């Protein structure tokens, strides 16, 4: 399946690699580097140089022999493709430890993801602040959404409440959910869910550690 | 590539799905359900029933017609395969917001992942506690590792310090790293790194939201 933007068609496999390219090119720009060869980027990113050339060709950025790629141009192209030339209004549902950590995460604001409010069902937190975001009571969520443009809702609440809150969000026009709960949520068509299942990630790590230890014992 | 454990060979594609199976079966066990059909699990997990049957066949769990799968048996099999029948000693490097949130994460302890200590380079934090874990000064990391069995190190420190700390960890026998920094780290052979790149995940979400909005505008 291909995605087209500005009349260009880019494969989903390339799309999946874009955030990583964007991150590395951003780091080079921070160091005031203006050009990079596919070979140099290949060594930094641990991707083959020919893969990089193929990917970049897809969105019309052709490196020049002996010069390499123009970093500011590439960076802006990827920024546009990722939809990062605008800023995003986010809300967090669940003001526990993880919610607070995400609300204060400095990288998000830098890239245009602004946390406008945090919702929590604990009344004693209402009126307090997490970073720059006020903590509002969960019951006020529908009212808030009817009056405030919101692009992304982040779920950092207990699993048991995840689906009910998701239903409220979707009924009130949210179509992008970043889900940190340990469960899958069901959404209507046209709503995108990006899952961060920390427990799955940790179990994958444990599995691979067990494999490593097994190999060490064999030696 | 296949993985063998207890003389059985299981494909890596199945391994990648195991944490999710484990999570769903655990949820059913919590509700005291003892058996489940591939059809029922298929609806819960949004995976085809035939995929589930194929996966479970690989580790010798055959459902019975009209009975389904024995959940406690399956759950234990997957637990063993994932290396979760033991507990794991973890340390966190970086006692900021995210580090604190992870140190207090209730799911981890429940599954046997215990945070023994948190390291931070901010001297004013030394001697305090995050959840049950004492905060120690980063400089004491090598000494700590020489005296305390540690299975997993979690990186929640600033990017700029990530590689230097990784080098210290690997030189002191750590071979499993859960990396929450926004950068890739380089490790010697035999060390496994599981990355959680939150910014990449958020950018993927933004990209998909832009696609949704574009489609809405077309209508």
Short mmCIF file of N, CA and C in Angstrom, two decimals, chain A residues 71-165:
data_model
loop_
_atom_site.label_atom_id
_atom_site.label_comp_id
_atom_site.label_asym_id
_atom_site.label_seq_id
_atom_site.Cartn_x
_atom_site.Cartn_y
_atom_site.Cartn_z
N UNK A 71 21.16 18.51 4.01
CA UNK A 71 20.43 18.15 5.24
C UNK A 71 19.20 19.04 5.49
N UNK A 72 19.33 20.39 5.41
CA UNK A 72 18.13 21.20 5.69
C UNK A 72 16.97 20.86 4.75
N UNK A 73 17.28 20.61 3.46
CA UNK A 73 16.23 20.26 2.50
C UNK A 73 15.56 18.94 2.88
N UNK A 74 16.39 17.93 3.11
CA UNK A 74 15.87 16.60 3.48
C UNK A 74 15.03 16.67 4.75
N UNK A 75 15.57 17.39 5.73
CA UNK A 75 14.92 17.49 7.04
C UNK A 75 13.52 18.11 6.89
N UNK A 76 13.45 19.15 6.05
CA UNK A 76 12.15 19.81 5.84
C UNK A 76 11.18 18.94 5.07
N UNK A 77 11.72 18.20 4.08
CA UNK A 77 10.86 17.28 3.32
C UNK A 77 10.22 16.26 4.26
N UNK A 78 11.05 15.67 5.12
CA UNK A 78 10.55 14.63 6.04
C UNK A 78 9.59 15.25 7.05
N UNK A 79 9.93 16.44 7.50
CA UNK A 79 9.06 17.15 8.44
C UNK A 79 7.66 17.32 7.85
N UNK A 80 7.60 17.74 6.58
CA UNK A 80 6.31 17.92 5.92
C UNK A 80 5.59 16.59 5.76
N UNK A 81 6.35 15.57 5.34
CA UNK A 81 5.74 14.25 5.14
C UNK A 81 5.15 13.71 6.43
N UNK A 82 5.84 13.96 7.54
CA UNK A 82 5.36 13.45 8.83
C UNK A 82 4.25 14.33 9.42
N UNK A 83 3.97 15.43 8.76
CA UNK A 83 2.92 16.31 9.29
C UNK A 83 3.41 17.10 10.50
N UNK A 84 4.74 17.37 10.54
CA UNK A 84 5.29 18.05 11.71
C UNK A 84 5.50 19.55 11.50
N UNK A 85 4.99 20.05 10.35
CA UNK A 85 5.14 21.50 10.15
C UNK A 85 4.07 22.26 10.92
N UNK A 86 3.10 21.53 11.46
CA UNK A 86 2.11 22.18 12.32
C UNK A 86 2.35 21.75 13.77
N UNK A 87 1.67 22.41 14.72
CA UNK A 87 1.78 21.89 16.09
C UNK A 87 0.50 21.13 16.44
N UNK A 88 0.60 20.30 17.44
CA UNK A 88 -0.51 19.42 17.81
C UNK A 88 -0.95 19.69 19.25
N UNK A 89 -2.24 19.73 19.43
CA UNK A 89 -2.80 19.87 20.77
C UNK A 89 -3.06 18.48 21.35
N UNK A 90 -2.46 18.21 22.49
CA UNK A 90 -2.64 16.89 23.12
C UNK A 90 -3.32 17.06 24.47
N UNK A 91 -4.05 16.01 24.85
CA UNK A 91 -4.51 15.92 26.24
C UNK A 91 -4.09 14.55 26.76
N UNK A 92 -3.86 14.48 28.06
CA UNK A 92 -3.52 13.21 28.69
C UNK A 92 -4.66 12.78 29.59
N UNK A 93 -5.01 11.51 29.51
CA UNK A 93 -6.04 11.00 30.41
C UNK A 93 -5.35 10.07 31.39
N UNK A 94 -5.28 10.50 32.65
CA UNK A 94 -4.57 9.73 33.67
C UNK A 94 -3.35 10.50 34.14
N UNK A 95 -3.43 11.12 35.31
CA UNK A 95 -2.35 11.97 35.80
C UNK A 95 -1.45 11.26 36.81
N UNK A 96 -1.28 9.95 36.66
CA UNK A 96 -0.38 9.20 37.53
C UNK A 96 1.07 9.46 37.16
N UNK A 97 1.96 8.58 37.62
CA UNK A 97 3.39 8.81 37.40
C UNK A 97 3.75 8.90 35.92
N UNK A 98 3.23 7.95 35.14
CA UNK A 98 3.58 7.94 33.72
C UNK A 98 2.99 9.16 33.01
N UNK A 99 1.75 9.49 33.32
CA UNK A 99 1.10 10.65 32.73
C UNK A 99 1.88 11.92 33.01
N UNK A 100 2.32 12.06 34.27
CA UNK A 100 3.09 13.24 34.64
C UNK A 100 4.43 13.29 33.91
N UNK A 101 5.05 12.13 33.79
CA UNK A 101 6.34 12.08 33.09
C UNK A 101 6.18 12.50 31.64
N UNK A 102 5.12 12.02 30.99
CA UNK A 102 4.91 12.36 29.58
C UNK A 102 4.54 13.84 29.43
N UNK A 103 3.73 14.35 30.36
CA UNK A 103 3.32 15.75 30.29
C UNK A 103 4.52 16.68 30.40
N UNK A 104 5.56 16.22 31.10
CA UNK A 104 6.74 17.08 31.30
C UNK A 104 7.87 16.77 30.30
N UNK A 105 7.62 15.84 29.37
CA UNK A 105 8.67 15.38 28.46
C UNK A 105 9.11 16.51 27.53
N UNK A 106 10.36 16.91 27.63
CA UNK A 106 10.80 18.11 26.92
C UNK A 106 10.85 17.94 25.39
N UNK A 107 11.07 16.68 24.92
CA UNK A 107 11.16 16.49 23.48
C UNK A 107 9.85 16.80 22.76
N UNK A 108 8.73 16.52 23.42
CA UNK A 108 7.44 16.65 22.74
C UNK A 108 7.17 18.11 22.37
N UNK A 109 7.34 19.00 23.34
CA UNK A 109 7.09 20.42 23.08
C UNK A 109 8.02 20.93 21.98
N UNK A 110 9.27 20.50 22.03
CA UNK A 110 10.25 20.93 21.04
C UNK A 110 9.81 20.58 19.61
N UNK A 111 9.10 19.47 19.46
CA UNK A 111 8.66 19.03 18.14
C UNK A 111 7.23 19.47 17.83
N UNK A 112 6.66 20.31 18.71
CA UNK A 112 5.34 20.87 18.41
C UNK A 112 4.16 20.10 18.99
N UNK A 113 4.44 19.18 19.92
CA UNK A 113 3.35 18.45 20.58
C UNK A 113 3.13 19.06 21.97
N UNK A 114 2.06 19.82 22.10
CA UNK A 114 1.84 20.57 23.32
C UNK A 114 0.73 19.90 24.15
N UNK A 115 1.03 19.62 25.41
CA UNK A 115 0.02 19.06 26.30
C UNK A 115 -0.80 20.21 26.88
N UNK A 116 -2.07 20.27 26.50
CA UNK A 116 -2.93 21.38 26.94
C UNK A 116 -3.58 21.10 28.30
N UNK A 117 -3.88 19.84 28.57
CA UNK A 117 -4.56 19.52 29.83
C UNK A 117 -4.36 18.05 30.18
N UNK A 118 -4.44 17.77 31.47
CA UNK A 118 -4.35 16.39 31.97
C UNK A 118 -5.66 16.10 32.71
N UNK A 119 -6.28 14.97 32.44
CA UNK A 119 -7.54 14.62 33.09
C UNK A 119 -7.32 13.49 34.08
N UNK A 120 -7.89 13.64 35.26
CA UNK A 120 -7.76 12.59 36.27
C UNK A 120 -9.06 12.49 37.06
N UNK A 121 -9.40 11.27 37.44
CA UNK A 121 -10.67 11.09 38.16
C UNK A 121 -10.51 11.35 39.66
N UNK A 122 -9.27 11.60 40.09
CA UNK A 122 -9.01 11.90 41.50
C UNK A 122 -9.27 13.40 41.75
N UNK A 123 -10.37 13.66 42.47
CA UNK A 123 -10.80 15.04 42.67
C UNK A 123 -9.74 15.91 43.37
N UNK A 124 -8.95 15.28 44.23
CA UNK A 124 -7.98 16.06 45.01
C UNK A 124 -6.90 16.66 44.10
N UNK A 125 -6.77 16.12 42.87
CA UNK A 125 -5.76 16.67 41.95
C UNK A 125 -6.29 17.83 41.11
N UNK A 126 -7.62 17.93 41.03
CA UNK A 126 -8.24 18.94 40.16
C UNK A 126 -7.74 20.34 40.54
N UNK A 127 -7.33 21.09 39.54
CA UNK A 127 -6.86 22.46 39.78
C UNK A 127 -5.35 22.56 39.94
N UNK A 128 -4.70 21.41 40.15
CA UNK A 128 -3.23 21.43 40.22
C UNK A 128 -2.66 21.46 38.80
N UNK A 129 -1.34 21.51 38.71
CA UNK A 129 -0.69 21.55 37.40
C UNK A 129 0.33 20.41 37.26
N UNK A 130 0.46 19.90 36.05
CA UNK A 130 1.53 18.96 35.71
C UNK A 130 2.33 19.64 34.61
N UNK A 131 3.55 20.06 34.93
CA UNK A 131 4.26 20.90 33.98
C UNK A 131 3.44 22.16 33.78
N UNK A 132 3.15 22.50 32.51
CA UNK A 132 2.33 23.68 32.24
C UNK A 132 0.85 23.36 32.10
N UNK A 133 0.50 22.08 32.21
CA UNK A 133 -0.88 21.67 31.92
C UNK A 133 -1.72 21.59 33.19
N UNK A 134 -2.90 22.20 33.17
CA UNK A 134 -3.79 22.07 34.33
C UNK A 134 -4.38 20.66 34.42
N UNK A 135 -4.61 20.20 35.64
CA UNK A 135 -5.27 18.91 35.83
C UNK A 135 -6.77 19.17 35.99
N UNK A 136 -7.56 18.57 35.12
CA UNK A 136 -9.01 18.74 35.15
C UNK A 136 -9.66 17.42 35.56
N UNK A 137 -10.89 17.49 36.03
CA UNK A 137 -11.56 16.24 36.42
C UNK A 137 -12.06 15.50 35.18
N UNK A 138 -11.92 14.17 35.22
CA UNK A 138 -12.29 13.33 34.07
C UNK A 138 -13.72 13.58 33.59
N UNK A 139 -14.60 13.91 34.52
CA UNK A 139 -16.01 14.12 34.14
C UNK A 139 -16.18 15.32 33.22
N UNK A 140 -15.20 16.23 33.25
CA UNK A 140 -15.32 17.43 32.41
C UNK A 140 -14.76 17.21 31.00
N UNK A 141 -14.36 15.97 30.70
CA UNK A 141 -13.74 15.68 29.40
C UNK A 141 -14.64 16.03 28.21
N UNK A 142 -15.90 15.60 28.16
CA UNK A 142 -16.74 15.92 26.99
C UNK A 142 -16.89 17.44 26.82
N UNK A 143 -17.10 18.14 27.92
CA UNK A 143 -17.26 19.60 27.86
C UNK A 143 -15.98 20.24 27.31
N UNK A 144 -14.83 19.79 27.82
CA UNK A 144 -13.55 20.31 27.36
C UNK A 144 -13.41 20.12 25.85
N UNK A 145 -13.71 18.90 25.39
CA UNK A 145 -13.51 18.58 23.97
C UNK A 145 -14.43 19.38 23.07
N UNK A 146 -15.60 19.73 23.57
CA UNK A 146 -16.53 20.50 22.74
C UNK A 146 -16.03 21.94 22.56
N UNK A 147 -15.18 22.42 23.47
CA UNK A 147 -14.74 23.81 23.39
C UNK A 147 -13.28 24.01 23.03
N UNK A 148 -12.50 22.92 22.98
CA UNK A 148 -11.05 23.07 22.76
C UNK A 148 -10.55 22.13 21.68
N UNK A 149 -9.94 22.69 20.64
CA UNK A 149 -9.38 21.87 19.57
C UNK A 149 -8.35 20.90 20.15
N UNK A 150 -8.54 19.64 19.92
CA UNK A 150 -7.63 18.63 20.45
C UNK A 150 -7.31 17.62 19.36
N UNK A 151 -6.02 17.39 19.11
CA UNK A 151 -5.63 16.49 18.03
C UNK A 151 -5.37 15.07 18.53
N UNK A 152 -4.72 14.96 19.68
CA UNK A 152 -4.25 13.65 20.14
C UNK A 152 -4.61 13.47 21.61
N UNK A 153 -5.17 12.30 21.93
CA UNK A 153 -5.42 11.95 23.34
C UNK A 153 -4.45 10.84 23.74
N UNK A 154 -3.83 11.01 24.89
CA UNK A 154 -2.85 10.04 25.38
C UNK A 154 -3.47 9.29 26.56
N UNK A 155 -3.50 7.97 26.48
CA UNK A 155 -4.10 7.17 27.56
C UNK A 155 -3.04 6.66 28.52
N UNK A 156 -3.03 7.21 29.72
CA UNK A 156 -2.10 6.74 30.76
C UNK A 156 -2.90 6.42 32.02
N UNK A 157 -4.10 5.91 31.79
CA UNK A 157 -5.00 5.60 32.92
C UNK A 157 -5.05 4.09 33.13
N UNK A 158 -5.66 3.62 34.22
CA UNK A 158 -5.72 2.17 34.43
C UNK A 158 -6.51 1.47 33.31
N UNK A 159 -6.05 0.25 33.01
CA UNK A 159 -6.68 -0.58 31.98
C UNK A 159 -8.19 -0.65 32.10
N UNK A 160 -8.66 -0.77 33.34
CA UNK A 160 -10.08 -1.01 33.56
C UNK A 160 -10.94 0.14 33.04
N UNK A 161 -10.36 1.34 32.92
CA UNK A 161 -11.13 2.50 32.46
C UNK A 161 -10.85 2.85 31.00
N UNK A 162 -9.91 2.11 30.39
CA UNK A 162 -9.41 2.52 29.06
C UNK A 162 -10.52 2.55 28.00
N UNK A 163 -11.32 1.48 27.92
CA UNK A 163 -12.31 1.42 26.84
C UNK A 163 -13.41 2.48 27.01
N UNK A 164 -13.86 2.67 28.25
CA UNK A 164 -14.94 3.64 28.49
C UNK A 164 -14.47 5.06 28.10
N UNK A 165 -13.25 5.40 28.47
CA UNK A 165 -12.72 6.72 28.12
C UNK A 165 -12.52 6.84 26.61
#
